[in-house]
Amino acid sequence: MRSVVVGFGGALPRKCIKNDELPASLNTSDEWISQRTGIKQRYVIGEGESTSTLAAKAAKDALDFAKISPNDVELIVVGTTTGDYTFPATACVVQKKLNITNGCPAFDVSAACSGFIYALDIADSFIRTKRARSALVIGADSFSKILDWNDRSSCVLFGDGAGAVVLKAEEDTDRGIQYCKIYADGSYTDCLVTSGGVATTQGAGVVTMKGRETFKFAVEKFCDSFRELLKNNNLAIDDIDLIVPHQANVRIINKLIDVLKIDPKKVVITIDKHSNTSAATIPLALNEIKDTIGANKNIVLLSMGAGFTWGAALVKM
Ligand SMILES: CC(C)(COP(=O)(O)OP(=O)(O)OC[C@H]1O[C@@H](n2cnc3c(N)ncnc32)[C@H](O)[C@@H]1OP(=O)(O)O)[C@@H](O)C(=O)NCCC(=O)NCCS
């Protein structure tokens, strides 16, 4: 039994802020942000928008693409750390927004920027073990709400968005998710952490980050998990058609390209347009390229996020 990706969707807030539209008080510049990160703009939620509105829109798009009606969805997993509420889960809010009334399980996964890969792995396990025949897997975040807008070293990096895929169970196929491995190392919790939380400050806190340590760790784990993926699947780098890495800094992605000697044309980059949308970067990027992927392509997804958490997946389209 395999989980085949049959639908893609994405959603961005209405408001786009270009680098040179950031407040002058931040003492930053388009030149610094573009050169040091590759980011040119970010989207931020406004009136009437939230993580669940973006997630529901991305999910609806993905279901329409897959031509699956909402009530045929048998599992909803949302990777997010910026849900509308402490509870209920954003997945339940999405279930309500899509009028899914079939009682399917719906829950969130907290793995920060790795949330989508974590959610994908869990949904894939449900499908492989025949606990669901279809699944909505969503990565959605609104980091604009947990940024310290006076800290130029972090606030320029993030934006809001959501992406979704639909997985469908298929037997006797060589398509679908071939491999997915997720990892964590909690000894790095201090490197990328909010300044508060429900059980400490009764608030969400704001993002604090040791940028250089995070950068170094991301490069190392992108490379290690990619090498492990190739080894475990008896593949060489040339067997991979497309690579969709988490979009945190274009220099992290360029290091990956250099170290593993990857053809840059195979690497999908959306950070210039979307910035770092946390759990949404990978499904949003997949949504951008959905019409050009083509059948039987080997796609590698790579993630890295607070925890630290990271993961790698191999998907055959
Ligand atoms: C945050 C990050 C962009 C900083 O880039 P960097 O090249 O490491 O820059 P540094 O932190 O060494 O800072 C260099 C200088 O730029 C300044 N700087 C930081 N942010 C700036 C900004 N937005 N605009 C202008 N200057 C800035 C610093 O204050 C520092 O100035 P100083 O030399 O006078 O002290 C980079 O470390 C990074 O991308 N890290 C990983 C982040 C990440 O992936 N996070 C999410 C993981 S899911």
Coordinates of C-alpha atoms and ligand atoms in Angstrom, one line a residue:
M1 CA 0.0 0.0 0.0
R2 CA 1.4 3.4 -1.0
S3 CA 0.4 7.0 -0.3
V4 CA 0.2 8.7 -3.7
V5 CA 0.2 12.5 -3.9
V6 CA -2.9 13.4 -5.9
G7 CA -3.5 17.1 -5.0
F8 CA -1.7 20.3 -4.2
G9 CA -2.9 23.6 -2.9
G10 CA -1.6 26.8 -1.4
A11 CA -2.7 30.0 0.2
L12 CA -1.0 33.3 1.0
P13 CA -2.4 36.3 2.9
R14 CA -3.6 39.4 0.9
K15 CA -0.9 41.7 2.2
C16 CA 2.6 41.6 0.8
I17 CA 5.5 43.5 2.4
K18 CA 8.5 44.1 0.2
N19 CA 11.9 44.5 1.9
D20 CA 12.0 48.2 1.2
E21 CA 8.5 48.6 2.8
L22 CA 9.7 47.3 6.2
P23 CA 9.7 50.0 9.0
A24 CA 12.7 52.4 8.8
S25 CA 13.1 51.9 12.5
L26 CA 14.4 48.4 11.8
N27 CA 17.6 49.8 10.3
T28 CA 17.7 47.2 7.6
S29 CA 17.8 47.3 3.8
D30 CA 16.7 45.4 0.8
E31 CA 20.3 44.9 -0.1
W32 CA 21.2 43.3 3.2
I33 CA 18.1 41.0 3.3
S34 CA 18.4 40.0 -0.4
Q35 CA 22.1 39.2 -0.2
R36 CA 22.2 37.5 3.2
T37 CA 18.9 35.5 2.9
G38 CA 17.5 35.7 -0.7
I39 CA 14.2 37.1 0.6
K40 CA 12.6 39.9 -1.3
Q41 CA 9.1 40.0 0.2
R42 CA 6.8 38.3 2.7
Y43 CA 3.1 38.0 3.2
V44 CA 1.4 38.7 6.5
I45 CA -2.1 38.0 7.6
G46 CA -4.6 40.9 8.2
E47 CA -8.2 41.4 9.1
G48 CA -10.3 38.2 8.7
E49 CA -7.2 36.0 8.0
S50 CA -5.6 33.4 10.3
T51 CA -3.7 30.2 10.2
S52 CA -6.9 28.2 9.8
T53 CA -8.3 30.4 7.0
L54 CA -5.1 29.9 5.0
A55 CA -5.0 26.2 5.9
A56 CA -8.6 25.7 4.8
K57 CA -8.1 27.5 1.5
A58 CA -4.9 25.5 0.7
A59 CA -6.8 22.3 1.6
K60 CA -9.8 23.2 -0.5
D61 CA -7.5 23.9 -3.5
A62 CA -5.7 20.6 -3.0
L63 CA -9.0 18.7 -2.8
D64 CA -10.3 20.4 -6.0
F65 CA -7.0 19.6 -7.8
A66 CA -7.4 15.9 -6.7
K67 CA -11.1 15.9 -7.5
I68 CA -11.9 14.5 -4.1
S69 CA -14.9 15.7 -2.1
P70 CA -14.2 16.9 1.4
N71 CA -16.3 14.2 3.0
D72 CA -14.1 11.5 1.4
V73 CA -11.1 12.7 3.4
E74 CA -10.3 10.1 6.1
L75 CA -7.6 12.0 8.0
I76 CA -6.5 15.6 8.5
V77 CA -3.0 16.4 9.9
V78 CA -1.8 20.0 10.1
G79 CA 1.8 20.9 10.8
T80 CA 1.7 24.2 12.7
T81 CA 3.0 26.0 15.7
T82 CA 0.8 29.1 15.3
G83 CA -2.7 27.8 15.4
D84 CA -5.7 30.0 15.9
Y85 CA -6.2 28.7 19.4
T86 CA -4.3 26.8 22.0
F87 CA -7.0 24.3 21.5
P88 CA -8.9 23.0 19.5
A89 CA -6.4 21.9 16.9
T90 CA -6.2 23.9 13.7
A91 CA -7.0 20.6 11.9
C92 CA -10.4 20.5 13.7
V93 CA -11.1 24.1 12.6
V94 CA -10.2 23.2 9.1
Q95 CA -12.5 20.2 9.3
K96 CA -15.3 22.5 10.3
K97 CA -14.5 25.1 7.6
L98 CA -14.5 22.4 4.9
N99 CA -17.8 20.9 6.3
I100 CA -16.2 17.5 6.8
T101 CA -18.8 15.7 8.9
N102 CA -17.6 12.1 8.5
G103 CA -15.9 12.0 11.9
C104 CA -12.4 11.5 10.5
P105 CA -9.4 12.1 12.9
A106 CA -8.0 15.6 12.8
F107 CA -5.0 16.8 14.8
D108 CA -2.0 19.1 14.7
V109 CA 1.7 18.2 14.8
S110 CA 4.2 20.6 16.5
A111 CA 7.6 20.4 14.8
A112 CA 7.9 24.0 13.8
C113 CA 9.4 24.4 10.3
S114 CA 9.5 20.6 10.0
G115 CA 5.8 20.3 10.7
F116 CA 4.9 19.4 7.1
I117 CA 7.3 16.5 6.8
Y118 CA 6.3 15.2 10.3
A119 CA 2.6 15.4 9.2
L120 CA 3.4 13.7 5.9
D121 CA 5.2 10.9 7.7
I122 CA 2.3 10.3 10.1
A123 CA -0.3 10.4 7.3
D124 CA 1.8 8.0 5.2
S125 CA 1.8 5.6 8.2
F126 CA -2.0 5.8 8.5
I127 CA -2.3 5.0 4.8
R128 CA 0.3 2.2 4.7
T129 CA -1.4 0.5 7.8
K130 CA -4.8 0.9 6.1
R131 CA -6.2 3.2 8.8
A132 CA -7.1 5.8 6.2
R133 CA -7.6 5.7 2.4
S134 CA -7.1 9.4 1.9
A135 CA -5.5 12.2 3.9
L136 CA -5.2 15.9 3.9
V137 CA -1.7 17.0 4.9
I138 CA -1.3 20.7 5.6
G139 CA 1.6 22.9 6.6
A140 CA 0.3 26.3 7.8
D141 CA 1.8 29.1 9.9
S142 CA 1.4 32.7 10.8
F143 CA 4.8 33.6 12.2
S144 CA 4.1 37.3 11.7
K145 CA 2.1 37.0 15.0
I146 CA 5.0 35.7 17.0
L147 CA 7.8 37.9 15.7
D148 CA 9.6 40.6 17.6
W149 CA 9.1 43.4 15.1
N150 CA 12.0 45.3 16.7
D151 CA 14.5 42.5 16.1
R152 CA 15.8 42.9 12.6
S153 CA 17.9 39.7 12.8
S154 CA 14.7 37.5 13.0
C155 CA 11.6 39.5 11.9
V156 CA 12.8 40.0 8.3
L157 CA 13.1 36.3 7.7
F158 CA 9.5 35.0 8.2
G159 CA 6.1 35.3 6.6
D160 CA 2.7 33.7 6.7
G161 CA 1.2 31.0 4.4
A162 CA -0.2 27.5 4.0
G163 CA 0.3 24.6 1.7
A164 CA -1.5 21.3 1.4
V165 CA -1.3 18.0 -0.3
V166 CA -3.9 15.2 -0.7
L167 CA -2.6 11.6 -0.2
K168 CA -4.6 8.7 -1.6
A169 CA -4.0 5.0 -0.9
E170 CA -3.1 3.0 -4.0
E171 CA -2.1 -0.7 -4.2
D172 CA 0.2 -2.3 -6.7
T173 CA 1.9 1.0 -7.7
D174 CA 5.5 2.2 -7.6
R175 CA 4.4 5.8 -7.3
G176 CA 3.9 7.6 -4.0
I177 CA 5.9 8.2 -0.9
Q178 CA 8.9 5.9 -1.1
Y179 CA 10.6 6.9 2.1
C180 CA 10.1 9.4 4.9
K181 CA 12.4 9.8 7.9
I182 CA 11.9 12.4 10.7
Y183 CA 14.5 13.3 13.3
A184 CA 14.9 15.5 16.4
D185 CA 17.6 16.6 18.8
G186 CA 16.2 18.3 21.8
S187 CA 19.5 19.5 23.1
Y188 CA 19.2 22.4 20.7
T189 CA 15.9 23.7 22.0
D190 CA 17.6 27.0 23.1
C191 CA 18.8 27.8 19.5
L192 CA 15.4 28.6 18.1
V193 CA 12.7 29.1 20.7
T194 CA 9.8 31.4 21.6
S195 CA 10.2 33.7 24.6
G196 CA 7.1 32.2 26.2
G197 CA 4.3 29.7 26.1
V198 CA 1.1 28.6 27.7
A199 CA 2.6 26.9 30.8
T200 CA 5.2 29.6 31.4
T201 CA 4.1 33.1 30.4
Q202 CA 0.5 32.2 29.4
G203 CA 1.2 33.9 26.1
A204 CA 2.8 32.7 22.8
G205 CA 6.1 34.7 23.2
V206 CA 8.1 35.8 20.3
V207 CA 10.7 34.1 18.1
T208 CA 14.3 34.2 19.5
M209 CA 17.1 32.6 17.4
K210 CA 20.8 31.9 17.4
G211 CA 21.1 32.5 13.7
R212 CA 24.6 31.2 13.0
E213 CA 24.1 28.0 15.0
T214 CA 20.8 27.4 13.3
F215 CA 22.3 28.0 9.9
K216 CA 25.2 25.6 10.5
F217 CA 22.9 22.9 11.8
A218 CA 20.5 23.3 8.8
V219 CA 23.3 22.8 6.3
E220 CA 24.6 19.7 8.2
K221 CA 21.3 18.0 8.6
F222 CA 20.1 18.8 5.0
C223 CA 23.2 17.1 3.7
D224 CA 23.2 14.1 6.2
S225 CA 19.5 13.3 5.8
F226 CA 19.8 13.6 2.0
R227 CA 22.8 11.2 1.9
E228 CA 21.0 8.8 4.2
L229 CA 17.9 8.9 1.9
L230 CA 20.0 8.1 -1.1
K231 CA 21.8 5.3 0.6
N232 CA 18.6 3.7 2.0
N233 CA 17.0 3.8 -1.4
N234 CA 20.0 2.7 -3.5
L235 CA 20.0 5.9 -5.4
A236 CA 22.6 8.4 -6.7
I237 CA 22.2 12.1 -6.7
D238 CA 21.5 12.0 -10.5
D239 CA 18.5 9.7 -9.9
I240 CA 16.7 12.7 -8.2
D241 CA 14.7 14.9 -10.5
L242 CA 13.7 17.7 -8.1
I243 CA 14.6 18.8 -4.6
V244 CA 12.3 20.9 -2.5
P245 CA 14.2 22.1 0.6
H246 CA 12.7 24.1 3.4
Q247 CA 13.1 27.7 2.5
A248 CA 14.9 29.4 5.5
N249 CA 17.8 31.1 3.8
V250 CA 19.0 30.8 0.1
R251 CA 22.5 30.5 1.4
I252 CA 21.6 27.3 3.3
I253 CA 20.2 25.9 0.0
N254 CA 23.3 27.0 -1.9
K255 CA 25.5 25.2 0.6
L256 CA 23.5 22.0 0.1
I257 CA 23.9 22.4 -3.7
D258 CA 27.7 22.9 -3.3
V259 CA 28.3 20.1 -0.8
L260 CA 26.3 17.4 -2.6
K261 CA 27.2 18.7 -6.1
I262 CA 23.5 19.0 -7.1
D263 CA 22.5 20.5 -10.4
P264 CA 21.0 23.9 -9.2
K265 CA 18.3 23.6 -11.9
K266 CA 16.8 20.7 -9.9
V267 CA 16.4 22.7 -6.7
V268 CA 13.1 24.6 -6.2
I269 CA 13.5 28.1 -4.6
T270 CA 10.6 30.2 -3.5
I271 CA 12.1 32.1 -0.6
D272 CA 12.4 35.2 -2.7
K273 CA 8.6 35.4 -3.0
H274 CA 7.3 33.7 0.1
S275 CA 10.2 34.2 2.7
N276 CA 10.3 31.5 5.5
T277 CA 6.6 30.4 6.0
S278 CA 7.7 27.8 8.5
A279 CA 5.7 24.5 8.1
A280 CA 4.2 25.9 4.8
T281 CA 7.4 26.4 2.8
I282 CA 7.5 22.9 1.3
P283 CA 3.8 22.4 0.4
L284 CA 3.7 26.0 -0.9
A285 CA 6.7 25.3 -3.2
L286 CA 5.1 22.0 -4.4
N287 CA 1.9 23.9 -5.2
E288 CA 4.0 26.4 -7.2
I289 CA 5.5 23.7 -9.4
K290 CA 2.5 21.3 -9.5
D291 CA 1.8 21.8 -13.2
T292 CA 5.3 21.1 -14.3
I293 CA 6.3 18.1 -12.1
G294 CA 5.3 15.3 -14.6
A295 CA 4.8 11.6 -13.9
N296 CA 7.4 9.3 -12.4
K297 CA 9.7 12.1 -11.2
N298 CA 11.7 11.5 -8.0
I299 CA 11.2 14.4 -5.6
V300 CA 13.2 14.9 -2.4
L301 CA 11.8 17.0 0.3
L302 CA 14.1 18.3 3.1
S303 CA 13.1 20.1 6.2
M304 CA 14.7 21.6 9.3
G305 CA 13.1 23.5 12.2
A306 CA 13.0 24.4 15.9
G307 CA 13.6 21.5 18.3
F308 CA 15.8 21.0 16.4
T309 CA 13.7 18.8 14.1
W310 CA 14.5 17.7 10.6
G311 CA 13.4 15.2 8.0
A312 CA 13.7 13.9 4.5
A313 CA 11.2 12.3 2.2
L314 CA 11.3 10.7 -1.3
V315 CA 8.2 11.0 -3.3
K316 CA 7.6 9.5 -6.8
M317 CA 5.0 11.4 -8.7
Ligands
LIG1 C1 19.9 35.1 10.6 C2 20.9 35.2 9.5 C3 20.2 35.6 8.2 C4 22.0 36.2 9.9 O1 22.9 36.2 8.8 P1 24.5 36.3 9.2 O2 25.2 36.4 7.9 O3 24.8 35.1 10.0 O4 24.6 37.6 10.0 P2 25.1 37.8 11.5 O5 24.1 37.3 12.5 O6 26.5 37.3 11.6 O7 25.1 39.4 11.5 C5 26.0 40.1 10.7 C6 25.7 41.6 10.9 O8 24.4 41.9 10.3 C7 23.6 42.5 11.2 N1 22.2 42.2 10.8 C8 21.4 41.2 11.3 N2 20.2 41.3 10.7 C9 20.2 42.4 9.9 C10 19.2 43.0 9.1 N3 18.0 42.5 9.0 N4 19.6 44.1 8.4 C11 20.8 44.6 8.5 N5 21.8 44.1 9.3 C12 21.5 43.0 10.0 C13 24.0 42.0 12.5 O9 23.6 42.9 13.5 C14 25.5 42.0 12.4 O10 26.0 43.3 12.5 P3 27.4 43.5 13.3 O11 28.4 42.8 12.5 O12 27.5 45.0 13.3 O13 27.2 42.9 14.6 C15 21.5 33.8 9.2 O14 22.3 33.5 10.3 C16 20.5 32.7 9.1 O15 19.8 32.7 8.1 N6 20.4 31.7 10.0 C17 19.5 30.7 9.9 C18 18.1 31.1 10.2 C19 17.1 30.1 10.0 O16 17.3 29.2 9.1 N7 16.1 30.1 10.7 C20 14.9 29.3 10.6 C21 15.3 27.9 10.7 S1 13.8 27.0 10.4

